[in-house]
mmCIF file of C-alpha atoms and ligand atoms in Angstrom:
data_model
loop_
_atom_site.group_PDB
_atom_site.id
_atom_site.type_symbol
_atom_site.label_atom_id
_atom_site.label_comp_id
_atom_site.label_asym_id
_atom_site.label_seq_id
_atom_site.Cartn_x
_atom_site.Cartn_y
_atom_site.Cartn_z
ATOM 1 C CA MET N 1 -0.339 -12.411 -24.239
ATOM 2 C CA LYS N 2 -1.181 -14.395 -21.129
ATOM 3 C CA ALA N 3 -3.037 -12.579 -18.328
ATOM 4 C CA ALA N 4 -5.000 -13.256 -15.145
ATOM 5 C CA ILE N 5 -8.398 -11.707 -15.845
ATOM 6 C CA PHE N 6 -11.895 -11.493 -14.439
ATOM 7 C CA ALA N 7 -14.995 -10.536 -16.432
ATOM 8 C CA GLU N 8 -17.390 -10.161 -13.490
ATOM 9 C CA TYR N 9 -17.050 -9.072 -9.871
ATOM 10 C CA GLY N 10 -16.998 -11.699 -7.146
ATOM 11 C CA GLY N 11 -14.784 -14.021 -5.112
ATOM 12 C CA PRO N 12 -11.366 -15.343 -6.162
ATOM 13 C CA GLU N 13 -13.136 -17.926 -8.354
ATOM 14 C CA VAL N 14 -13.899 -15.246 -10.991
ATOM 15 C CA ILE N 15 -10.177 -15.051 -11.832
ATOM 16 C CA ARG N 16 -8.940 -17.126 -14.726
ATOM 17 C CA ILE N 17 -5.888 -17.285 -16.946
ATOM 18 C CA ALA N 18 -6.598 -16.300 -20.523
ATOM 19 C CA GLU N 19 -4.936 -15.324 -23.765
ATOM 20 C CA VAL N 20 -5.765 -11.660 -24.447
ATOM 21 C CA GLU N 21 -4.644 -9.092 -26.970
ATOM 22 C CA THR N 22 -1.253 -7.570 -26.210
ATOM 23 C CA PRO N 23 -1.860 -3.870 -25.451
ATOM 24 C CA GLN N 24 -0.388 -1.121 -27.639
ATOM 25 C CA PRO N 25 1.017 2.052 -26.047
ATOM 26 C CA GLY N 26 -0.717 5.310 -27.006
ATOM 27 C CA ALA N 27 0.794 8.799 -27.005
ATOM 28 C CA GLY N 28 2.954 9.364 -23.931
ATOM 29 C CA GLU N 29 2.721 5.717 -22.901
ATOM 30 C CA VAL N 30 5.122 2.792 -22.885
ATOM 31 C CA ARG N 31 4.602 -0.937 -22.878
ATOM 32 C CA VAL N 32 6.446 -2.753 -20.115
ATOM 33 C CA ALA N 33 7.337 -6.450 -20.237
ATOM 34 C CA VAL N 34 6.290 -7.428 -16.717
ATOM 35 C CA ARG N 35 8.963 -9.316 -14.774
ATOM 36 C CA ALA N 36 7.262 -9.071 -11.383
ATOM 37 C CA ALA N 37 3.945 -7.731 -10.092
ATOM 38 C CA SER N 38 2.657 -7.794 -6.539
ATOM 39 C CA LEU N 39 -0.729 -8.211 -4.931
ATOM 40 C CA ASN N 40 -2.328 -5.576 -2.689
ATOM 41 C CA HIS N 41 -5.534 -5.484 -0.646
ATOM 42 C CA LEU N 42 -6.681 -3.044 -3.314
ATOM 43 C CA ASP N 43 -6.795 -5.976 -5.769
ATOM 44 C CA LEU N 44 -9.344 -7.725 -3.543
ATOM 45 C CA TRP N 45 -11.534 -4.606 -3.416
ATOM 46 C CA VAL N 46 -11.339 -4.143 -7.187
ATOM 47 C CA ARG N 47 -12.246 -7.799 -7.775
ATOM 48 C CA ARG N 48 -15.245 -7.567 -5.405
ATOM 49 C CA GLY N 49 -16.392 -4.423 -7.236
ATOM 50 C CA LEU N 50 -15.849 -0.765 -6.345
ATOM 51 C CA PRO N 51 -17.958 2.233 -7.370
ATOM 52 C CA VAL N 52 -15.337 3.194 -9.953
ATOM 53 C CA GLU N 53 -15.044 2.540 -13.648
ATOM 54 C CA THR N 54 -12.925 -0.566 -14.031
ATOM 55 C CA PRO N 55 -12.161 -1.781 -17.549
ATOM 56 C CA MET N 56 -13.657 -5.267 -18.172
ATOM 57 C CA PRO N 57 -12.514 -7.975 -18.588
ATOM 58 C CA HIS N 58 -10.072 -6.719 -15.994
ATOM 59 C CA ILE N 59 -6.414 -7.380 -15.307
ATOM 60 C CA GLY N 60 -5.502 -6.535 -11.711
ATOM 61 C CA GLY N 61 -2.096 -5.765 -10.218
ATOM 62 C CA SER N 62 -1.032 -2.249 -9.189
ATOM 63 C CA ASP N 63 2.664 -2.935 -8.712
ATOM 64 C CA ILE N 64 4.857 -3.584 -11.715
ATOM 65 C CA ALA N 65 8.571 -3.936 -12.272
ATOM 66 C CA GLY N 66 9.916 -4.968 -15.635
ATOM 67 C CA GLU N 67 11.662 -3.930 -18.816
ATOM 68 C CA VAL N 68 10.551 -1.247 -21.242
ATOM 69 C CA ASP N 69 9.359 -3.078 -24.339
ATOM 70 C CA THR N 70 7.828 -0.521 -26.747
ATOM 71 C CA LEU N 71 7.528 3.279 -26.743
ATOM 72 C CA GLY N 72 4.309 5.037 -27.714
ATOM 73 C CA PRO N 73 4.287 8.174 -29.914
ATOM 74 C CA GLY N 74 6.004 11.214 -28.429
ATOM 75 C CA VAL N 75 7.874 9.390 -25.655
ATOM 76 C CA ALA N 76 11.423 10.655 -25.165
ATOM 77 C CA GLY N 77 14.087 9.967 -22.585
ATOM 78 C CA VAL N 78 13.137 6.315 -22.073
ATOM 79 C CA GLU N 79 15.172 3.479 -23.560
ATOM 80 C CA VAL N 80 13.742 0.206 -24.769
ATOM 81 C CA GLY N 81 15.155 -2.571 -22.605
ATOM 82 C CA SER N 82 15.715 -0.414 -19.516
ATOM 83 C CA ARG N 83 14.759 -1.825 -16.104
ATOM 84 C CA VAL N 84 11.975 0.118 -14.439
ATOM 85 C CA VAL N 85 9.502 0.160 -11.571
ATOM 86 C CA VAL N 86 6.134 1.852 -12.104
ATOM 87 C CA ASN N 87 4.654 4.471 -9.792
ATOM 88 C CA PRO N 88 1.097 3.106 -9.467
ATOM 89 C CA ALA N 89 -0.361 6.613 -8.993
ATOM 90 C CA PHE N 90 -1.151 8.204 -12.371
ATOM 91 C CA TYR N 91 -1.617 11.971 -11.974
ATOM 92 C CA CYS N 92 -3.902 13.994 -14.240
ATOM 93 C CA GLY N 93 -1.421 16.872 -14.569
ATOM 94 C CA ARG N 94 -4.214 19.475 -14.748
ATOM 95 C CA CYS N 95 -5.999 19.651 -11.353
ATOM 96 C CA ASP N 96 -5.095 22.097 -8.558
ATOM 97 C CA SER N 97 -2.879 19.583 -6.797
ATOM 98 C CA CYS N 98 -1.010 18.719 -9.989
ATOM 99 C CA ARG N 99 -0.599 22.385 -10.999
ATOM 100 C CA ARG N 100 0.600 23.340 -7.521
ATOM 101 C CA GLY N 101 3.390 20.859 -7.963
ATOM 102 C CA ASP N 102 3.329 17.331 -6.703
ATOM 103 C CA GLY N 103 -0.052 15.750 -7.522
ATOM 104 C CA GLY N 104 -0.159 14.182 -4.061
ATOM 105 C CA SER N 105 -3.904 14.762 -3.792
ATOM 106 C CA CYS N 106 -4.685 14.669 -7.516
ATOM 107 C CA ALA N 107 -8.432 15.125 -8.056
ATOM 108 C CA LYS N 108 -8.450 12.795 -11.057
ATOM 109 C CA LEU N 109 -5.935 10.260 -9.804
ATOM 110 C CA ARG N 110 -5.995 6.942 -11.610
ATOM 111 C CA ILE N 111 -4.474 3.867 -10.035
ATOM 112 C CA LEU N 112 -2.687 1.218 -12.055
ATOM 113 C CA GLY N 113 -4.678 -2.029 -11.991
ATOM 114 C CA GLU N 114 -7.800 -0.308 -10.674
ATOM 115 C CA HIS N 115 -8.739 2.380 -13.211
ATOM 116 C CA THR N 116 -6.450 0.818 -15.830
ATOM 117 C CA GLN N 117 -5.364 -2.677 -16.804
ATOM 118 C CA GLY N 118 -2.710 -3.893 -14.372
ATOM 119 C CA GLY N 119 0.333 -6.068 -14.109
ATOM 120 C CA PHE N 120 -0.903 -9.647 -13.753
ATOM 121 C CA ALA N 121 -0.014 -10.239 -17.379
ATOM 122 C CA GLU N 122 2.998 -10.569 -19.639
ATOM 123 C CA TYR N 123 2.762 -6.910 -20.692
ATOM 124 C CA ALA N 124 1.210 -3.704 -19.370
ATOM 125 C CA VAL N 125 0.847 -0.202 -20.807
ATOM 126 C CA VAL N 126 1.570 2.710 -18.461
ATOM 127 C CA PRO N 127 2.292 6.456 -18.784
ATOM 128 C CA ALA N 128 5.978 7.102 -19.491
ATOM 129 C CA ALA N 129 5.865 9.659 -16.660
ATOM 130 C CA SER N 130 5.153 6.878 -14.143
ATOM 131 C CA LEU N 131 8.456 5.098 -14.713
ATOM 132 C CA LEU N 132 11.367 5.127 -12.311
ATOM 133 C CA ALA N 133 14.708 3.593 -13.348
ATOM 134 C CA LEU N 134 15.563 0.488 -11.360
ATOM 135 C CA PRO N 135 19.216 0.235 -10.269
ATOM 136 C CA GLY N 136 21.054 -3.021 -11.021
ATOM 137 C CA PRO N 137 21.241 -4.589 -7.566
ATOM 138 C CA VAL N 138 17.506 -4.280 -6.919
ATOM 139 C CA SER N 139 15.506 -7.254 -8.123
ATOM 140 C CA PHE N 140 12.244 -6.925 -10.035
ATOM 141 C CA ALA N 141 10.501 -8.787 -7.202
ATOM 142 C CA GLN N 142 11.795 -6.359 -4.553
ATOM 143 C CA ALA N 143 10.767 -3.334 -6.587
ATOM 144 C CA ALA N 144 7.296 -4.708 -7.354
ATOM 145 C CA ALA N 145 6.805 -5.620 -3.688
ATOM 146 C CA ALA N 146 7.751 -2.109 -2.590
ATOM 147 C CA ALA N 147 6.035 0.418 -4.821
ATOM 148 C CA LEU N 148 2.414 0.871 -3.681
ATOM 149 C CA VAL N 149 2.849 0.049 -0.004
ATOM 150 C CA PHE N 150 6.009 2.073 0.567
ATOM 151 C CA LEU N 151 4.472 5.020 -1.312
ATOM 152 C CA THR N 152 1.360 4.773 0.891
ATOM 153 C CA ALA N 153 3.280 4.368 4.138
ATOM 154 C CA TRP N 154 5.763 7.149 3.350
ATOM 155 C CA ARG N 155 3.100 9.675 2.497
ATOM 156 C CA GLY N 156 0.993 8.622 5.499
ATOM 157 C CA LEU N 157 3.718 8.752 8.121
ATOM 158 C CA VAL N 158 6.078 11.423 6.827
ATOM 159 C CA THR N 159 4.311 13.766 4.382
ATOM 160 C CA ARG N 160 0.844 13.736 5.960
ATOM 161 C CA GLY N 161 1.666 12.567 9.493
ATOM 162 C CA GLY N 162 4.745 14.780 9.917
ATOM 163 C CA LEU N 163 6.545 12.070 11.894
ATOM 164 C CA ARG N 164 9.604 13.280 13.789
ATOM 165 C CA ALA N 165 12.442 11.465 15.549
ATOM 166 C CA GLY N 166 11.648 10.654 19.148
ATOM 167 C CA GLU N 167 7.904 10.410 18.618
ATOM 168 C CA SER N 168 5.897 7.276 19.271
ATOM 169 C CA VAL N 169 3.973 5.546 16.484
ATOM 170 C CA LEU N 170 1.336 2.829 16.504
ATOM 171 C CA VAL N 171 1.034 0.739 13.344
ATOM 172 C CA THR N 172 -2.095 -1.413 13.264
ATOM 173 C CA GLY N 173 -2.249 -4.253 10.719
ATOM 174 C CA ALA N 174 1.530 -4.427 10.982
ATOM 175 C CA SER N 175 1.978 -7.712 9.113
ATOM 176 C CA GLY N 176 0.373 -6.433 5.898
ATOM 177 C CA GLY N 177 2.191 -4.832 2.995
ATOM 178 C CA ALA N 178 1.692 -1.227 4.103
ATOM 179 C CA GLY N 179 2.142 -2.256 7.750
ATOM 180 C CA THR N 180 5.518 -3.910 7.206
ATOM 181 C CA ALA N 181 6.566 -0.810 5.244
ATOM 182 C CA ALA N 182 5.307 1.555 7.952
ATOM 183 C CA VAL N 183 7.111 -0.241 10.793
ATOM 184 C CA GLN N 184 10.401 0.128 8.909
ATOM 185 C CA ILE N 185 9.826 3.756 7.910
ATOM 186 C CA ALA N 186 8.874 4.705 11.473
ATOM 187 C CA ARG N 187 11.962 2.958 12.804
ATOM 188 C CA LEU N 188 14.188 4.661 10.219
ATOM 189 C CA ALA N 189 12.667 8.028 11.191
ATOM 190 C CA GLY N 190 13.812 7.453 14.762
ATOM 191 C CA ALA N 191 10.388 6.804 16.260
ATOM 192 C CA HIS N 192 9.478 4.441 19.080
ATOM 193 C CA VAL N 193 7.333 1.876 17.290
ATOM 194 C CA PHE N 194 4.282 0.097 18.694
ATOM 195 C CA ALA N 195 2.546 -2.390 16.415
ATOM 196 C CA VAL N 196 -0.528 -4.594 16.334
ATOM 197 C CA THR N 197 -0.873 -7.899 14.518
ATOM 198 C CA SER N 198 -2.464 -11.267 15.230
ATOM 199 C CA GLY N 199 -0.818 -14.574 16.094
ATOM 200 C CA GLN N 200 2.424 -15.308 17.943
ATOM 201 C CA GLU N 201 4.442 -16.003 14.805
ATOM 202 C CA LYS N 202 3.522 -12.662 13.249
ATOM 203 C CA VAL N 203 4.264 -10.894 16.539
ATOM 204 C CA GLY N 204 7.818 -12.271 16.373
ATOM 205 C CA ARG N 205 8.280 -11.282 12.754
ATOM 206 C CA VAL N 206 6.997 -7.716 13.262
ATOM 207 C CA ARG N 207 9.472 -7.375 16.136
ATOM 208 C CA GLU N 208 12.272 -8.488 13.791
ATOM 209 C CA LEU N 209 11.272 -5.685 11.397
ATOM 210 C CA GLY N 210 12.101 -3.163 14.106
ATOM 211 C CA ALA N 211 8.944 -2.626 16.168
ATOM 212 C CA ASP N 212 9.754 -2.033 19.839
ATOM 213 C CA VAL N 213 6.465 -3.343 21.239
ATOM 214 C CA VAL N 214 4.106 -5.694 19.389
ATOM 215 C CA TYR N 215 0.604 -6.654 20.529
ATOM 216 C CA ASP N 216 -1.390 -9.707 19.511
ATOM 217 C CA ARG N 217 -4.875 -8.306 18.968
ATOM 218 C CA ALA N 218 -6.324 -11.811 19.447
ATOM 219 C CA GLN N 219 -4.924 -11.830 22.982
ATOM 220 C CA VAL N 220 -5.104 -8.264 24.310
ATOM 221 C CA ASP N 221 -7.007 -4.990 24.024
ATOM 222 C CA PHE N 222 -4.192 -3.084 22.303
ATOM 223 C CA SER N 223 -5.668 0.310 23.157
ATOM 224 C CA ARG N 224 -5.435 -0.373 26.907
ATOM 225 C CA GLU N 225 -1.981 -1.896 26.521
ATOM 226 C CA VAL N 226 -0.683 1.154 24.625
ATOM 227 C CA TRP N 227 -2.124 3.420 27.290
ATOM 228 C CA ALA N 228 -0.406 1.427 30.044
ATOM 229 C CA ASP N 229 2.887 1.002 28.172
ATOM 230 C CA THR N 230 3.172 4.747 27.479
ATOM 231 C CA GLY N 231 2.567 5.660 31.146
ATOM 232 C CA LYS N 232 -0.991 6.844 30.344
ATOM 233 C CA ARG N 233 0.313 9.259 27.726
ATOM 234 C CA GLY N 234 -0.652 7.543 24.471
ATOM 235 C CA VAL N 235 1.151 7.589 21.128
ATOM 236 C CA ASP N 236 1.830 10.615 18.914
ATOM 237 C CA LEU N 237 0.843 9.047 15.605
ATOM 238 C CA ILE N 238 -1.333 6.127 14.491
ATOM 239 C CA PHE N 239 -1.198 4.613 10.999
ATOM 240 C CA ASP N 240 -4.379 2.637 10.400
ATOM 241 C CA SER N 241 -6.455 1.091 7.637
ATOM 242 C CA SER N 242 -8.969 -0.922 9.643
ATOM 243 C CA GLY N 243 -11.518 1.895 9.984
ATOM 244 C CA GLN N 244 -14.751 1.218 11.842
ATOM 245 C CA ALA N 245 -13.807 -1.664 14.154
ATOM 246 C CA THR N 246 -10.886 0.036 15.912
ATOM 247 C CA TRP N 247 -11.778 3.711 15.433
ATOM 248 C CA GLU N 248 -12.560 4.529 19.051
ATOM 249 C CA ALA N 249 -9.792 2.268 20.384
ATOM 250 C CA ASN N 250 -7.351 4.204 18.202
ATOM 251 C CA LEU N 251 -8.622 7.589 19.418
ATOM 252 C CA ARG N 252 -8.188 6.393 22.998
ATOM 253 C CA ALA N 253 -4.632 5.229 22.298
ATOM 254 C CA LEU N 254 -3.598 8.689 21.021
ATOM 255 C CA ALA N 255 -1.653 11.191 23.091
ATOM 256 C CA ARG N 256 -2.727 14.804 23.437
ATOM 257 C CA GLU N 257 -2.252 16.537 20.075
ATOM 258 C CA GLY N 258 -1.890 13.068 18.526
ATOM 259 C CA ARG N 259 -2.521 12.432 14.840
ATOM 260 C CA MET N 260 -4.371 9.503 13.353
ATOM 261 C CA VAL N 261 -3.503 8.847 9.717
ATOM 262 C CA VAL N 262 -6.133 6.739 7.954
ATOM 263 C CA TYR N 263 -5.410 4.985 4.661
ATOM 264 C CA GLY N 264 -8.234 2.461 4.416
ATOM 265 C CA ALA N 265 -11.412 1.084 5.959
ATOM 266 C CA THR N 266 -11.117 -2.686 5.782
ATOM 267 C CA THR N 267 -13.626 -3.309 8.601
ATOM 268 C CA GLY N 268 -16.111 -0.738 7.308
ATOM 269 C CA PRO N 269 -16.305 2.980 6.537
ATOM 270 C CA GLU N 270 -18.870 4.193 9.068
ATOM 271 C CA ALA N 271 -16.914 4.828 12.218
ATOM 272 C CA VAL N 272 -18.433 6.790 15.096
ATOM 273 C CA THR N 273 -16.161 9.544 16.352
ATOM 274 C CA ASN N 274 -16.312 10.437 20.002
ATOM 275 C CA VAL N 275 -16.103 14.184 19.382
ATOM 276 C CA ARG N 276 -15.431 14.998 23.038
ATOM 277 C CA LEU N 277 -12.391 12.755 22.964
ATOM 278 C CA MET N 278 -11.253 14.456 19.783
ATOM 279 C CA PHE N 279 -11.406 18.091 20.903
ATOM 280 C CA TRP N 280 -10.389 17.451 24.490
ATOM 281 C CA LYS N 281 -7.193 15.684 23.419
ATOM 282 C CA GLN N 282 -6.809 18.051 20.423
ATOM 283 C CA ILE N 283 -6.585 15.117 18.044
ATOM 284 C CA ALA N 284 -6.075 15.460 14.291
ATOM 285 C CA ILE N 285 -7.544 12.868 11.926
ATOM 286 C CA LEU N 286 -5.737 12.846 8.582
ATOM 287 C CA GLY N 287 -6.720 10.944 5.481
ATOM 288 C CA THR N 288 -4.106 9.707 3.045
ATOM 289 C CA SER N 289 -4.126 7.766 -0.194
ATOM 290 C CA MET N 290 -1.249 6.713 -2.446
ATOM 291 C CA GLY N 291 1.257 9.615 -2.737
ATOM 292 C CA SER N 292 2.994 12.143 -4.939
ATOM 293 C CA ARG N 293 5.790 11.656 -7.441
ATOM 294 C CA ARG N 294 8.144 13.196 -4.880
ATOM 295 C CA ASP N 295 6.939 10.773 -2.174
ATOM 296 C CA PHE N 296 7.554 7.886 -4.573
ATOM 297 C CA GLU N 297 11.056 8.957 -5.567
ATOM 298 C CA THR N 298 12.055 9.678 -1.970
ATOM 299 C CA VAL N 299 10.920 6.374 -0.513
ATOM 300 C CA MET N 300 12.101 4.259 -3.458
ATOM 301 C CA ALA N 301 15.591 5.781 -3.113
ATOM 302 C CA LEU N 302 15.628 4.372 0.433
ATOM 303 C CA VAL N 303 14.494 0.985 -0.908
ATOM 304 C CA PHE N 304 17.169 1.086 -3.618
ATOM 305 C CA THR N 305 19.924 1.713 -1.063
ATOM 306 C CA GLY N 306 18.664 -1.069 1.203
ATOM 307 C CA LYS N 307 17.630 1.193 4.098
ATOM 308 C CA LEU N 308 14.069 -0.070 3.650
ATOM 309 C CA ARG N 309 13.396 -3.668 2.635
ATOM 310 C CA PRO N 310 10.125 -4.883 1.174
ATOM 311 C CA VAL N 311 8.955 -8.050 2.891
ATOM 312 C CA ILE N 312 8.238 -10.768 0.338
ATOM 313 C CA ASP N 313 5.948 -13.492 1.635
ATOM 314 C CA SER N 314 6.187 -15.639 -1.462
ATOM 315 C CA VAL N 315 6.706 -15.553 -5.218
ATOM 316 C CA LEU N 316 4.056 -17.301 -7.323
ATOM 317 C CA SER N 317 3.693 -17.850 -11.052
ATOM 318 C CA LEU N 318 1.041 -15.904 -12.991
ATOM 319 C CA GLU N 319 -1.106 -19.055 -13.160
ATOM 320 C CA ARG N 320 -1.527 -18.849 -9.375
ATOM 321 C CA VAL N 321 -3.016 -15.330 -9.078
ATOM 322 C CA ARG N 322 -6.306 -16.799 -7.857
ATOM 323 C CA GLU N 323 -4.469 -18.646 -5.082
ATOM 324 C CA ALA N 324 -2.668 -15.410 -4.186
ATOM 325 C CA HIS N 325 -6.061 -13.674 -3.777
ATOM 326 C CA GLU N 326 -7.324 -16.548 -1.613
ATOM 327 C CA ARG N 327 -4.304 -16.441 0.669
ATOM 328 C CA LEU N 328 -4.423 -12.665 1.124
ATOM 329 C CA GLU N 329 -8.166 -12.843 1.808
ATOM 330 C CA ARG N 330 -7.591 -15.468 4.504
ATOM 331 C CA GLY N 331 -4.970 -13.274 6.205
ATOM 332 C CA GLU N 332 -2.257 -15.868 5.668
ATOM 333 C CA VAL N 333 0.242 -13.447 4.198
ATOM 334 C CA PHE N 334 3.146 -11.701 5.918
ATOM 335 C CA GLY N 335 4.233 -8.797 3.709
ATOM 336 C CA LYS N 336 3.688 -9.194 -0.017
ATOM 337 C CA ILE N 337 2.915 -11.883 -2.555
ATOM 338 C CA VAL N 338 4.828 -11.349 -5.790
ATOM 339 C CA VAL N 339 3.629 -12.805 -9.083
ATOM 340 C CA THR N 340 5.927 -13.494 -12.024
ATOM 341 C CA PRO N 341 4.627 -14.070 -15.552
HETATM 342 ZN ZN1 ZN Q 401 -4.228 15.959 -10.918
#
């Protein structure tokens, strides 16, 4: 089969299109004919090299929608030819979190396209348990654009963050995949939504997604603006993946008893916490990563009924995966890039 692979870590130039062996599903697995796969920031991290075991040569792509092609031994209740979207979080089924029920903080979590071969190929093998049936009206591209980022944003805002109607939320990085998902989820939850992005065009587009107030971080100090625009109260919840660079600004933008939900560290992992600020305002800092099966089913049901809409920046052919990496790295993307084999 055709796949976008890399055999060494590095910049986008390590990615090439190659003919590789078509994978065979093992026990409990299925092979999916990929119809659409989408790119995440995670793909850039995996390509640069993470301290995790990544199979080499590697096929990236954590978001897959397609048709079931072949069943591995012991798989029941799945029909060949059915339309599916894949939950990119593969749970171990044996750790405390998995045994307690939902696997939302699985100790041995594997992520599709990071710990396993991903979707930038004609076929991919995934656990049968990761499949969710895709209803007719939802396109493969929409489903592939939604899975990882809506799972992440739902768990971050709702399950971990405990977002309630009437609260105020600040979404930083609002033009990214998880950001565009979070703005919509916060809006749907009945929150007052503040958002940060960069550039006038993106400001306009984030507003169209439902954010009430959008700041251009190239123009203003968003932390001060939030403080002023909330009457020196701050926001109840922040959803952030930038880490180091905006850590203190975020803490300052929080209201008393505010929660900061952190799902990444794109500007660096070593943030300095002003502990006085934290205890005085009674702030909670909550980590989140991916989500549980229940999180996935809940948020995808809202995508399937059109209440949440993945933002598709562009659809590129498999041959252009390298270009997709380059564009995401340059920050030229609004929402998600979808790749079709
Ligand atoms: Zn587990």
